Amino acid sequence: MRAGTGEGRGRTGGERDTGVARLWLAGDLDGLCRALEGPDALTAARAAEVLGEPAFGAEGGAALIRCLERCEPLLADPDFGSYNHDRSWPLIEAVRALGRRREQRAVPALCRLLDGEAGESLRYRLETAAFEALIAIGAWAEASERLLVRFDRQPEPHLVWLLTEAPHPQALEPVLARVWRLLPYQLAEAVGLLAAFRDPRTAPALLHIVDTAEAAHPTRRAALRALLELPGPERWLHASRIEPLVRRLRGPDRETARLAGQLLARTEQGRARMRGLLKDPQGHWPRGHRENVPDSYPREAYPYEAGCVVICEVMTERPQAFVSPSCGALRSAEEAEAILPLLDPALPAELRRAAVRALGAFGAVDSRAGRMVAAALLERALPDRRTVETAAATLARLPEPPVRELLRLLGPDGGRGHEGTPVSRRGAAIALGLLRHEAAAPGLLAALAADEPPALRRAAADALGLLGHRPAVPALVALAGDEEEATALRARAVTALGRIGAHEALPALLGAARSDSESLRLRAAGSLGSFPTAEAVAALTDLASDTEPETVRAAVDSLARIGPPAASALCALPDLAGRDRRPGDTLRALVTALAACPGPECTTALARLAHPPYAQSVRAAAERALAGRPAAEALPHLLRLLADPMMRHPHGPALLALARSGAPEAEAIVVEHFEHQRSFVADRYRDEAREALRVLCRARTP
């Protein structure tokens, strides 16, 4: 066999120096054209890839088109393009390069390639590359016409995917006529194809898929998202098409139900249907239809619960859809009144909480509705332990929160006459803390007393922390250090002290960091980030080697908040993490923390994280951070990373950083990495290698 032809080498032939990269750096267009026309397939493929660069102008495009014309007669050879033969590499690379160049002159040649007969082993690769090139060039009509011809023969998945990339308006009607061939076994492909056009004429087919029994939940969700992107729902979402959406609204999958509710909320008929469901929360059947209900129908106590919860969530997200602009205040109050029956204590807690949030959304529209909502929540939702937290948060978000009533409720006798007085006081404490209402501080301090209910004391501690009330520090310190108190209350006190950030609270937090209680250590790890001192950094370093992953993550986050004063501690953590195999999210947080701290020590720590034994996601994050460091600090680590013999693909960020650094070694390393990319390697790696060479070329240009 003649050396250099690549005959029989198969996939191993991509790892040798063809000299093409240096021809690119030298700007030698003639040399690249000779390489493209030469006998060595790998060199020709490399040259085709490089000639796709816009810098080589019209002459480069013409050379690529000539490559396509030379290869046309070879398509009839059954061996041309077989997987153990590399003669087709230049053709495939030339097609891809013409697509990257957006070369309009190549459209006829690309169409001839698609109209010819290629061998089975080449057909898929050639079709995919040629169609992608036509789409990139903008020849959607030519691409759609040929894709539909192939679709008629057999609707293969890659053809459907390519059609989604070429949604030419003239192809919509032929696609709608053919899409039924994908049902019911290729529903996901059908949804992707229809969604690509974003045309209301696709709505009937998408609604059919939503209501198809064979459709899986992800496919239904994709179809509903496609419907939500279509304009003018009042024209295609007729009354006859609402019931399938109502069935999905009441179905078992919550995300599908939410999307169906959002779609129903886009038309007046759909909103009316949703209101009708809320008005009959017990699931009663209409009088005229009761006799038609089969005996086997399950008569649950609350069959509409999930659907009504979703309706309330949709109302919370988009209250403006249910309120007419011409009579916003009046309609908002009417919608809120319609939701009030859902506060019935006999209904499920999840539904009641969803109703509270919906009431808050309508109460934010105008003052009249806001006053009505505030009164209803104070009277019916705040005294209930199942809805107190949601009600308190909702009251705090109203434009005119009932501060006076909340202050009255916070007092020891404020809720007298109501059955849930301690619960109401707890809700008032939560709401006043969220409002940052400083006048509530004396009442909150009084609520910390030992004879108060535990839930109220916890809420008061949280509220004082949100207020940042420094006079509360002695009481909170006493609570945090009192081993006779419940751990949950002590943990809340630790969190409150961290929010206040008073220096005199540090000893109590350091004590909590050494506690045997996992909950206290976790809260201390989150609170010590407010104290940029050596003692806090030392305690957080110890917590970063804790046995509980949540505590470790909180400690790393706190060290990141402290910033440069904690740099030395952060740099010591990779060794601990590597020994203990910390979770990936914790290590990625460590990478983020190190990236925010300047200095060569942190750069070295990032370099350690960019190598094994860390997980690939952690190494990739560390490499990106390392590439963003100053070149003088990062260069030795980048060189070590790129010299790794186990690396088969380029580290893109590292390679680009090296190319931009101007280091003497950069050119040789970038050229080597470009030349060692095989023709079948992932496009991302090849794009990264080309971009690094492009950077070197720009640096050479005067």
PDB file of C-alpha atoms in Angstrom, residues 541 556 559-560 563 566-574 590 593-594 597 602 605 608:
ATOM      1  CA  THR A 541     -12.510  25.198  56.969  1.00  0.00           C
ATOM      2  CA  VAL A 556     -17.928  26.492  50.778  1.00  0.00           C
ATOM      3  CA  LEU A 559     -16.062  31.013  52.316  1.00  0.00           C
ATOM      4  CA  ALA A 560     -16.940  32.304  48.844  1.00  0.00           C
ATOM      5  CA  GLY A 563     -13.862  36.238  49.425  1.00  0.00           C
ATOM      6  CA  ALA A 566     -10.652  33.133  52.820  1.00  0.00           C
ATOM      7  CA  ALA A 567      -8.483  32.441  49.757  1.00  0.00           C
ATOM      8  CA  SER A 568      -5.927  30.297  51.598  1.00  0.00           C
ATOM      9  CA  ALA A 569      -8.676  28.178  53.126  1.00  0.00           C
ATOM     10  CA  LEU A 570     -10.363  27.745  49.754  1.00  0.00           C
ATOM     11  CA  CYS A 571      -7.079  26.653  48.190  1.00  0.00           C
ATOM     12  CA  ALA A 572      -6.709  23.880  50.762  1.00  0.00           C
ATOM     13  CA  LEU A 573     -10.138  22.411  50.010  1.00  0.00           C
ATOM     14  CA  PRO A 574      -9.424  20.592  46.706  1.00  0.00           C
ATOM     15  CA  LEU A 590     -15.699  25.564  45.121  1.00  0.00           C
ATOM     16  CA  ALA A 593     -15.401  30.557  44.826  1.00  0.00           C
ATOM     17  CA  LEU A 594     -11.794  30.108  43.707  1.00  0.00           C
ATOM     18  CA  CYS A 597     -10.412  35.193  44.321  1.00  0.00           C
ATOM     19  CA  CYS A 602      -6.076  30.156  43.733  1.00  0.00           C
ATOM     20  CA  ALA A 605      -5.963  25.224  43.221  1.00  0.00           C
ATOM     21  CA  ARG A 608      -5.691  20.781  40.628  1.00  0.00           C
TER      22      ARG A 608
END
